[in-house]
Coordinates of C-alpha atoms and ligand atoms in Angstrom, one line a residue:
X529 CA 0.0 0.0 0.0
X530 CA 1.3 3.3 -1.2
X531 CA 1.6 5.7 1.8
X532 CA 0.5 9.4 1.5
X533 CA 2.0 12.2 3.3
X534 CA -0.2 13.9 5.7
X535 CA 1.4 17.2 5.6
X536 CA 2.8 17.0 2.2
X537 CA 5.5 19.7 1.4
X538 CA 4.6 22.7 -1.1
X539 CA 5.1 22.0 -4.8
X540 CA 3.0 20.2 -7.3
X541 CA 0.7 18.0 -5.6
X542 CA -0.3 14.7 -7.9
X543 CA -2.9 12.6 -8.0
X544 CA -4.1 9.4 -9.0
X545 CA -7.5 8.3 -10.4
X546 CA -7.6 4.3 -11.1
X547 CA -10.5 2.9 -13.2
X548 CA -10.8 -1.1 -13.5
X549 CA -9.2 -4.1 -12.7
X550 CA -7.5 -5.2 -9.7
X551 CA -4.6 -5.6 -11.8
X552 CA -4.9 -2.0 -12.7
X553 CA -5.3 -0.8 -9.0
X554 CA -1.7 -3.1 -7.9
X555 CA 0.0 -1.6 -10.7
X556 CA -1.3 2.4 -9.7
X557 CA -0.5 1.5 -6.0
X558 CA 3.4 0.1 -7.1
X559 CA 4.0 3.5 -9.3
X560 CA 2.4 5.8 -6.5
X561 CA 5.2 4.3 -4.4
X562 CA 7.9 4.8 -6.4
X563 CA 6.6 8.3 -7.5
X564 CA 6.5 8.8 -3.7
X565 CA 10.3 7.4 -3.3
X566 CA 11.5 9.9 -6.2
X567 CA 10.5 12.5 -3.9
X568 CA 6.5 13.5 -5.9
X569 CA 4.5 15.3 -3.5
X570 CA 1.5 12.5 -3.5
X571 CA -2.5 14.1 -2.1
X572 CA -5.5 11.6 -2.4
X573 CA -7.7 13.8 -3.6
X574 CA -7.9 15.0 -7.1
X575 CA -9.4 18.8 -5.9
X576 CA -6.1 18.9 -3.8
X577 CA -3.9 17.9 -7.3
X578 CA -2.0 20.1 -9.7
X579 CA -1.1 16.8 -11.8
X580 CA -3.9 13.6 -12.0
X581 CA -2.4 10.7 -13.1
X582 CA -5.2 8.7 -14.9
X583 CA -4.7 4.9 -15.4
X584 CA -7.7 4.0 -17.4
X585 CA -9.6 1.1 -18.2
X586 CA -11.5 0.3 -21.3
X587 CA -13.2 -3.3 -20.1
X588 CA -16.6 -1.9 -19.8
X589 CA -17.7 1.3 -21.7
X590 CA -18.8 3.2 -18.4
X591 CA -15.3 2.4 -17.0
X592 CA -14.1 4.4 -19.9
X593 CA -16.2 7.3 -20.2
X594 CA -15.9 7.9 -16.2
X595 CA -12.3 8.9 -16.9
X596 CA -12.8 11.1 -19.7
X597 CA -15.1 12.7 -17.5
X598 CA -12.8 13.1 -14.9
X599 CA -10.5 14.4 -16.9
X600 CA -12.4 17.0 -18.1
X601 CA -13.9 17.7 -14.6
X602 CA -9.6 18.2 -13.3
X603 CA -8.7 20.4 -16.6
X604 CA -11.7 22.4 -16.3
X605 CA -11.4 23.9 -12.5
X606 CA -7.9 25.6 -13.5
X607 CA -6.4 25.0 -17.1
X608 CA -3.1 25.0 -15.7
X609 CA -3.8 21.6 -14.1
X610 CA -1.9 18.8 -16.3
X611 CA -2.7 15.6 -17.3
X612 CA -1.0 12.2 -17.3
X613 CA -2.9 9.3 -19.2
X614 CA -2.1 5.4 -19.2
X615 CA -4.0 2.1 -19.1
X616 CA -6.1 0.0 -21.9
X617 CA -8.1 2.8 -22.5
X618 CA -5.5 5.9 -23.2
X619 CA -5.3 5.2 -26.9
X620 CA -8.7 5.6 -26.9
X621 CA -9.3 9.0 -25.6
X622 CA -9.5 12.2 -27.5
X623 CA -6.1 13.8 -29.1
X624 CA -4.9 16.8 -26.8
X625 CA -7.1 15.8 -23.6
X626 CA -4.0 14.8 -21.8
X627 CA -0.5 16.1 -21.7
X628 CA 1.2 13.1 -21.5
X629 CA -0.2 10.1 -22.7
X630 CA 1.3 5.9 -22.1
X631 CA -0.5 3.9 -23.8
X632 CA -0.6 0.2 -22.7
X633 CA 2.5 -1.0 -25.0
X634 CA 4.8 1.0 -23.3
X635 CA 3.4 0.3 -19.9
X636 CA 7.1 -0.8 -18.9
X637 CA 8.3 3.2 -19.4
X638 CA 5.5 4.4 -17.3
X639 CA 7.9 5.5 -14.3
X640 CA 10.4 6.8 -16.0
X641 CA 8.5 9.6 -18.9
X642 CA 6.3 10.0 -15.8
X643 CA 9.7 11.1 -13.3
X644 CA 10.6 13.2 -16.5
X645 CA 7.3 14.7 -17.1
X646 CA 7.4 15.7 -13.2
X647 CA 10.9 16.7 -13.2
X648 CA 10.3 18.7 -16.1
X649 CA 8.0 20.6 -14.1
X650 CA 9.9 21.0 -11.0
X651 CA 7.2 18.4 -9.5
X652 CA 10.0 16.3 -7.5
X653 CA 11.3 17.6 -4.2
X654 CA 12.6 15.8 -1.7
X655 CA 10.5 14.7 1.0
X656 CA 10.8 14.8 4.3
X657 CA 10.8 11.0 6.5
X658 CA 8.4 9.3 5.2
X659 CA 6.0 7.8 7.3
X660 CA 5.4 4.1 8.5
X661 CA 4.9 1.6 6.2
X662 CA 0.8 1.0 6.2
X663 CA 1.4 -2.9 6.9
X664 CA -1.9 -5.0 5.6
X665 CA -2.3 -6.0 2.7
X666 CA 0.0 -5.4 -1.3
X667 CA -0.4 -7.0 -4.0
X668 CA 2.3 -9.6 -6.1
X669 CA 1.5 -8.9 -9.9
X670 CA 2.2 -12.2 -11.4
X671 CA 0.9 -12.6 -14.8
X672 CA -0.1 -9.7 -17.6
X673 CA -2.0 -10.3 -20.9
X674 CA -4.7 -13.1 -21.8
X675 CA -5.2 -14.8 -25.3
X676 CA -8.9 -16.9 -24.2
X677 CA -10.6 -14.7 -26.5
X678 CA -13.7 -14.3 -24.7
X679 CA -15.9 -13.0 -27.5
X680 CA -17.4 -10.4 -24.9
X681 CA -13.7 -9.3 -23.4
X682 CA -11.8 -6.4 -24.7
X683 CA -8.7 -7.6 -22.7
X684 CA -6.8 -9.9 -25.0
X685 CA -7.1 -6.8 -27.5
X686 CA -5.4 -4.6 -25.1
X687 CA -3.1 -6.5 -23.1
X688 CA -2.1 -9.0 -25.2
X689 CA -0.6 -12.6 -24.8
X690 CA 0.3 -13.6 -21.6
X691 CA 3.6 -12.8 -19.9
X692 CA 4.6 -14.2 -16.7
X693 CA 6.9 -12.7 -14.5
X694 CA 10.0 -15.7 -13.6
X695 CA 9.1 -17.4 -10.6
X696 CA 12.3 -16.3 -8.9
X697 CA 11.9 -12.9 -9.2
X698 CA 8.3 -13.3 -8.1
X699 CA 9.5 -15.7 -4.7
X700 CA 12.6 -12.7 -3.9
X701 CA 9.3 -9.9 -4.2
X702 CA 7.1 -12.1 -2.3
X703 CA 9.7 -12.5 0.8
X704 CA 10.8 -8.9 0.4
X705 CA 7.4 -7.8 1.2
X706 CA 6.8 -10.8 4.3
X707 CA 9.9 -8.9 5.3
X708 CA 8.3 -5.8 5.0
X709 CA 6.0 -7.0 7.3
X710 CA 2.6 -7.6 5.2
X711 CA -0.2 -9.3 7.1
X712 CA -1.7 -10.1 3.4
X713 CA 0.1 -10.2 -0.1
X714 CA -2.5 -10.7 -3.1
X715 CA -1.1 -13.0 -6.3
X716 CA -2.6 -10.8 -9.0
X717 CA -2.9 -11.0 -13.1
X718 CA -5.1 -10.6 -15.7
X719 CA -5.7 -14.3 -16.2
X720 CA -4.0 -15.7 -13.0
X721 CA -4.3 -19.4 -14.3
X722 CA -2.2 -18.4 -17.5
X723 CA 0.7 -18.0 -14.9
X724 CA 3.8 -20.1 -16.4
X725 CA 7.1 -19.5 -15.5
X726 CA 8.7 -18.6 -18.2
X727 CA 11.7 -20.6 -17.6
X728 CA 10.9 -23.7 -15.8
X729 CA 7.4 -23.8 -17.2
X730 CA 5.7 -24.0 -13.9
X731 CA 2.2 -23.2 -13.4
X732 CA -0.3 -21.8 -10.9
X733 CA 0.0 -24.5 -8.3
X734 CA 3.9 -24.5 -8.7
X735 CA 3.8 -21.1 -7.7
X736 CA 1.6 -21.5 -5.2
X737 CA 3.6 -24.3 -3.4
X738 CA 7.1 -22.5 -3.5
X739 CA 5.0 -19.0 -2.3
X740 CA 3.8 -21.3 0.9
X741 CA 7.5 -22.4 1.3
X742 CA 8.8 -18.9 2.0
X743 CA 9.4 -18.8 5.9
X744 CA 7.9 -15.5 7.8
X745 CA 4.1 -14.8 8.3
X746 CA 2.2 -13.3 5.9
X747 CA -0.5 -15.4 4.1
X748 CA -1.4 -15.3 0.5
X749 CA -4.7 -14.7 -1.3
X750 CA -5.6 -15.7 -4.7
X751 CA -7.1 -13.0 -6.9
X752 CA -9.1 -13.3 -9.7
X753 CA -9.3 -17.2 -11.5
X754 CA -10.6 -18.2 -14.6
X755 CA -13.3 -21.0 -13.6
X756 CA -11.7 -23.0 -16.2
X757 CA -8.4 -23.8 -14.1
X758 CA -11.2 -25.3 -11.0
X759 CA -11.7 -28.3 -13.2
X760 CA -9.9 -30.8 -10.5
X761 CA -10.4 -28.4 -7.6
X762 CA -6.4 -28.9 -7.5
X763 CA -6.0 -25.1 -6.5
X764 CA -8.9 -25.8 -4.0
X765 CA -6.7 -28.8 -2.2
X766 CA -3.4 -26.7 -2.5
X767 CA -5.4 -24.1 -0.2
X768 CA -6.8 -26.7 2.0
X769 CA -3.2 -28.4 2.5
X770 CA -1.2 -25.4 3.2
X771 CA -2.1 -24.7 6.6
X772 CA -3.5 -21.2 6.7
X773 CA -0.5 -19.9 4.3
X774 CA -3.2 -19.9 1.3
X775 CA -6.6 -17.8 2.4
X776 CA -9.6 -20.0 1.6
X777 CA -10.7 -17.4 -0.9
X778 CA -11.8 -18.3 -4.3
X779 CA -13.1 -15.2 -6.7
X780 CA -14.1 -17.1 -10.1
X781 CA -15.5 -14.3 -13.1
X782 CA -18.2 -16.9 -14.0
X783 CA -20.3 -14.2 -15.8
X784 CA -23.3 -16.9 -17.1
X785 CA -24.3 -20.4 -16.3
X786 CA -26.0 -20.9 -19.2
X787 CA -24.6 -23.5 -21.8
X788 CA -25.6 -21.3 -24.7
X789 CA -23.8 -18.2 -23.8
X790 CA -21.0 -20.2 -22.4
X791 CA -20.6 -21.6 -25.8
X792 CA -21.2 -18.3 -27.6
X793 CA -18.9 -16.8 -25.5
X794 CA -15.9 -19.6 -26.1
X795 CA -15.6 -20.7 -22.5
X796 CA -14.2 -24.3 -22.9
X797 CA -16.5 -26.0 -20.6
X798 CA -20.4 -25.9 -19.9
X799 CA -22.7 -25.0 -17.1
X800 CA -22.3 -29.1 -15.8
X801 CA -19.0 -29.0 -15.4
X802 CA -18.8 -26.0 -13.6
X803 CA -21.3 -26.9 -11.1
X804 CA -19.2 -30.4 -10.4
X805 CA -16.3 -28.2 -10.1
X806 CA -17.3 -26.4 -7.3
X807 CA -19.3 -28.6 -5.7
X808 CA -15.4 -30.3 -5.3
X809 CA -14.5 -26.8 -4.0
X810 CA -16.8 -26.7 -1.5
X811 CA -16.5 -30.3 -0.4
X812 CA -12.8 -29.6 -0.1
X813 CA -13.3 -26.0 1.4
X814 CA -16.2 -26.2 3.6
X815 CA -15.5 -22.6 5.0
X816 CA -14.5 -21.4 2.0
X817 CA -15.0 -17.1 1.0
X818 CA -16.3 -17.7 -2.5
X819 CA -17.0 -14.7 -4.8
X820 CA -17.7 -14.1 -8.4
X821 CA -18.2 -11.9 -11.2
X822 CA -21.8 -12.2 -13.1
X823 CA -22.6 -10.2 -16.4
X824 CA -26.3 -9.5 -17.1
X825 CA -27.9 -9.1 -20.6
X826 CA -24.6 -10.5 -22.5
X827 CA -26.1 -10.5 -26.2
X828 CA -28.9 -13.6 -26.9
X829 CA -29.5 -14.0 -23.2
X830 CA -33.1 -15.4 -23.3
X831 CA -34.4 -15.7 -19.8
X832 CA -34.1 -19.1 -19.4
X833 CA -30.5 -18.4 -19.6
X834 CA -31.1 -15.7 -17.2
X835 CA -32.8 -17.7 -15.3
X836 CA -29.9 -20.7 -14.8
X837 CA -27.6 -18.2 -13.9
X838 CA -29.8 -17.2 -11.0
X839 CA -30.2 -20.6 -10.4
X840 CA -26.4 -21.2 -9.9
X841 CA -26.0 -17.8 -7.9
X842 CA -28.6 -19.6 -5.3
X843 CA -27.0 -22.5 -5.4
X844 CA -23.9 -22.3 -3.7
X845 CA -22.8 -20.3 -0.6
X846 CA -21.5 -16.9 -2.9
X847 CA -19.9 -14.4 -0.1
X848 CA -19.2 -11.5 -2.7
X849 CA -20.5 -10.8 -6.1
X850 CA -19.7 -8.1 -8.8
X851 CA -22.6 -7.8 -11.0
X852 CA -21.7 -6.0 -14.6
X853 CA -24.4 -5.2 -17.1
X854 CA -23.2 -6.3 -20.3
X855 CA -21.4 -3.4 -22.5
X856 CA -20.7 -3.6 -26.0
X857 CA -16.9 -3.2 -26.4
X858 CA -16.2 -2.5 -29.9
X859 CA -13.9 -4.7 -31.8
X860 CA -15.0 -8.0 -30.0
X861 CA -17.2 -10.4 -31.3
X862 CA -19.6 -10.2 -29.0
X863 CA -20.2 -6.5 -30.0
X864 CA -21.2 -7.6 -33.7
X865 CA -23.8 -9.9 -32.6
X866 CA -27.1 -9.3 -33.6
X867 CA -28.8 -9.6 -30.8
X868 CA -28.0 -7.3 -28.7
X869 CA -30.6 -6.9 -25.3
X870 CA -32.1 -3.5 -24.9
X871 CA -30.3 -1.8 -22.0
X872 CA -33.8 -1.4 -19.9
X873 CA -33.4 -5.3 -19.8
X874 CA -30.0 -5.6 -19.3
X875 CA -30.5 -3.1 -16.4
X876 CA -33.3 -5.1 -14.9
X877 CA -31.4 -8.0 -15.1
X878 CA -28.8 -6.9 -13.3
X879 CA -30.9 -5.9 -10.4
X880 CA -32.4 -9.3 -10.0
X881 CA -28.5 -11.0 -9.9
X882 CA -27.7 -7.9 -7.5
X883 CA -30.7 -9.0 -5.1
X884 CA -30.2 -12.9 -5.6
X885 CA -26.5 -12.5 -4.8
X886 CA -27.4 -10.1 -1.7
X887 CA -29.8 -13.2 -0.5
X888 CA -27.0 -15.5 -1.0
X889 CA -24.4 -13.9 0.9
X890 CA -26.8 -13.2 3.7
X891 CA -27.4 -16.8 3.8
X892 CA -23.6 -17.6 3.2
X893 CA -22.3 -15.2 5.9
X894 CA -24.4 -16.8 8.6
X895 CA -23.0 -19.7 8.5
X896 CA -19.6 -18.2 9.8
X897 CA -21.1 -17.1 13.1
X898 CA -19.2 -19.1 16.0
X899 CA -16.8 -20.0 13.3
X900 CA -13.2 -19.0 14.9
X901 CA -11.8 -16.5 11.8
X902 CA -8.3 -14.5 11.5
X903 CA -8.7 -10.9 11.1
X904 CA -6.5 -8.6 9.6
X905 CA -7.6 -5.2 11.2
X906 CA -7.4 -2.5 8.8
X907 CA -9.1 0.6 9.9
X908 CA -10.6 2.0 12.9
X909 CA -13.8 3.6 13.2
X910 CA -15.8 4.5 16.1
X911 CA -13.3 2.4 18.5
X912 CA -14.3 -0.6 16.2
X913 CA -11.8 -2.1 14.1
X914 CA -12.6 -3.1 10.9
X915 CA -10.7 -6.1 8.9
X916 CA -11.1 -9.0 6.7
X917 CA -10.9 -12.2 7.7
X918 CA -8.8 -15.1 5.6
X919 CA -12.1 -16.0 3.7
X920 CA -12.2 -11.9 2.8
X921 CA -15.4 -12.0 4.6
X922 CA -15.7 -8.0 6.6
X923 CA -15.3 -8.5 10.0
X924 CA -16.3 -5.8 13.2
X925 CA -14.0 -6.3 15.9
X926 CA -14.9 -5.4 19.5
X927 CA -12.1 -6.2 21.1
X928 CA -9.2 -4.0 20.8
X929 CA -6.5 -5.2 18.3
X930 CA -3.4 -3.2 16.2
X931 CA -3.8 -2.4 12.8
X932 CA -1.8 -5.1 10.8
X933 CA -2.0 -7.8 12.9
X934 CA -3.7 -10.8 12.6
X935 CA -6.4 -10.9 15.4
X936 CA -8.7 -14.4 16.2
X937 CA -12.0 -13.5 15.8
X938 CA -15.2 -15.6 16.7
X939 CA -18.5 -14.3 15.0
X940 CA -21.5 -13.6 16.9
X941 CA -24.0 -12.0 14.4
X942 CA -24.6 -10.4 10.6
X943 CA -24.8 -7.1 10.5
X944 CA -25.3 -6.0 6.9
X945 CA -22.3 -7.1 5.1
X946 CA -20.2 -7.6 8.4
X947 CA -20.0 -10.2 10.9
X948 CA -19.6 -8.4 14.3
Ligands
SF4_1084 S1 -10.3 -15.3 -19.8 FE1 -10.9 -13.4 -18.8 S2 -9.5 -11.9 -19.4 FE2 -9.2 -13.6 -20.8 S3 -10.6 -13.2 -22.6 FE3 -11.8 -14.4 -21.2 S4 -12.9 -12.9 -19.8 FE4 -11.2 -11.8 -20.9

């Protein structure tokens, strides 16, 4: 986690605005740390800012249009503001909105033409001692790019094939930040079971093993999986076997149960398969924290497909669920399709997978009361800390704890999303 100078010296004050993936949001957090190391004056607000750095995304078409809209919202309070653009969806904004734009192929350059763009405007002075590390949680970018093709996804146009980062520079990160003394490191990509070392050849649950190996403390989460990688639940008895090193978090982007769209869509496996697959997970994982991502109104969807996805979303004990209405992202397949849903439908949609998944987790969360949990309290509010446990279920402590520190915590009650 980037830290952010309370009393931040004068100078140009910059700030960041991250749209998208969690990918996206690791990779924002690592350059607002080096920024902050090369002596940039960081604020986390943009009305504070002088220079907004915006790392955009272009998955959905909202995503996109929210940073334009930004943009324009920074530029137009004071023209002298600047503007820094980068992400999937900075070749795709207007000529001359920004003054500097980094557009996804040269990702890799994004620190250095940002430290000259800054230095250029006398941006970098040298801070004073910066404060204490923020200890909970960072994340371990392992994997970039994904060639599934998902006729709906605009991320393989982007990103481009898969690149894995060598596992050994990966396991020297990893301990570097157990030694920095993080209560949670996330393994983060854009298609996580894509990970292959590029050396070795060794895949997800490689990686996962050697990560467990490393001695210290901190415990891993998975982010983001494919479904397809759960055929075996092998990830799901790595996480069972590694004694509390591995949170028993699972977050598949399922998007549709339906057979149909699955095969429209090109996802190798049908609706069957999927359900066998996690009914291994949870039989392996009884306490498991299981979330997912669900797309309503993908082009075709009849309502019996609607239908079986609600069906699945009852079906199993979801804790988390990130509902998208479907948006056409030109230059995928999907976005050619003639049968495109009216958006009244796709919105209604989504408000019946946003209520069914709000029933499921209700349902899910209360069987984790008298369940003994580990906490990670992050913030404190009110004299109640707030955390997550290992199954990234949101836990209300009473008791007092320190920020950072993994706390044992026994459920009593739901309270909204929280167990308290
Ligand atoms: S696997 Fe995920 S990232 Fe890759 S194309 Fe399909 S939806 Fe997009």
């Amino acid at each position: 986690m980037t830290d952010i100078p309370s009393d931040p010296p004068t100078g140009r004050r910059v700030a960041f605005a991250v749209y998208g993936c969690r990918l996206n949001q690791a990779e924002a957090e690592a350059w607002k740390a080096s920024l902050a190391q090369a002596g940039a004056c960081l604020v986390p607000a943009t009305e504070e800012a002088d220079i907004l750095c915006v790392h955009t995304c272009a998955v959905t078409a909202p995503a996109a249009r929210e940073a334009l809209r930004a943009i324009r919202a920074f530029r137009a309070k004071d023209q002298g503001r600047r503007v820094l653009v980068s992400g999937c969806a900075a070749a795709l904004l207007p000529p001359g909105l920004a003054d500097c734009v980094i557009p996804h192929a040269e990702k890799a350059q994004w620190l250095e033409r940002v430290l000259a763009f800054l230095r250029g405007l006398g941006a970098l002075a040298p801070l004073p001692a910066p404060p204490p590390p923020r200890r909970t949680r960072a994340s371990l970018i392992a994997q970039d790019g994904c060639d599934a093709f998902c006729a709906y996804c605009i991320v393989p146009h982007m990103r481009g094939a898969p690149v894995s980062e060598p596992l050994p520079a990966l396991l020297a990160h990893a301990k570097s930040l157990i030694d920095q003394g993080y209560a949670e490191i996330v393994l983060t990509g854009c298609n996580l079971a894509l990970y292959r070392d590029p050396i070795s050849g060794v895949g997800l649950d490689g990686l996962l093993a050697r990560l467990c190996e490393l001695p210290g403390e901190g415990r891993f989460r998975l982010g983001s999986l494919e479904p397809c990688v759960i055929d075996d639940a092998a990830i799901a008895r790595r996480i069972a076997a590694s004694g509390g090193r591995l949170c028993p978090f699972l977050h598949l982007p399922i998007q549709t149960a339906s057979d149909t769209l699955l095969a429209r869509m090109g996802r190798p496996y049908s609706a069957a398969k999927l359900r066998a697959a996690l009914d291994a997970i949870c039989a392996t994982l009884p306490a498991l924290g299981l979330g997912a991502d669900w797309i309503a109104g993908l082009p075709g969807e009849s309502e019996a497909d609607h239908a079986a996805t609600l069906r699945l979303l009852a079906d199993y004990p979801f804790t988390g669920a990130h509902v998208f209405p479907y948006s056409r992202r030109p230059g995928t397949p999907a976005a050619d399709f003639p049968d495109q849903l009216p958006p009244a439908r796709i919105a209604a949609r989504a408000t019946a997978l946003r209520q069914a998944a709000a029933q499921t987790r209700a349902r899910a969360l209360r069987t984790f009361i008298g369940r003994p949990l580990t906490v990670i309290p992050e913030t404190c509010r009110e004299g109640h800390w707030v955390g997550h446990s290992a199954e990234y279920l949101r836990c209300r402590l009473s008791a007092p704890a320190t920020r950072g520190r993994p706390t044992p915590f026994t459920p009593t009650a739901v309270r909204g999303d929280c167990l308290v």
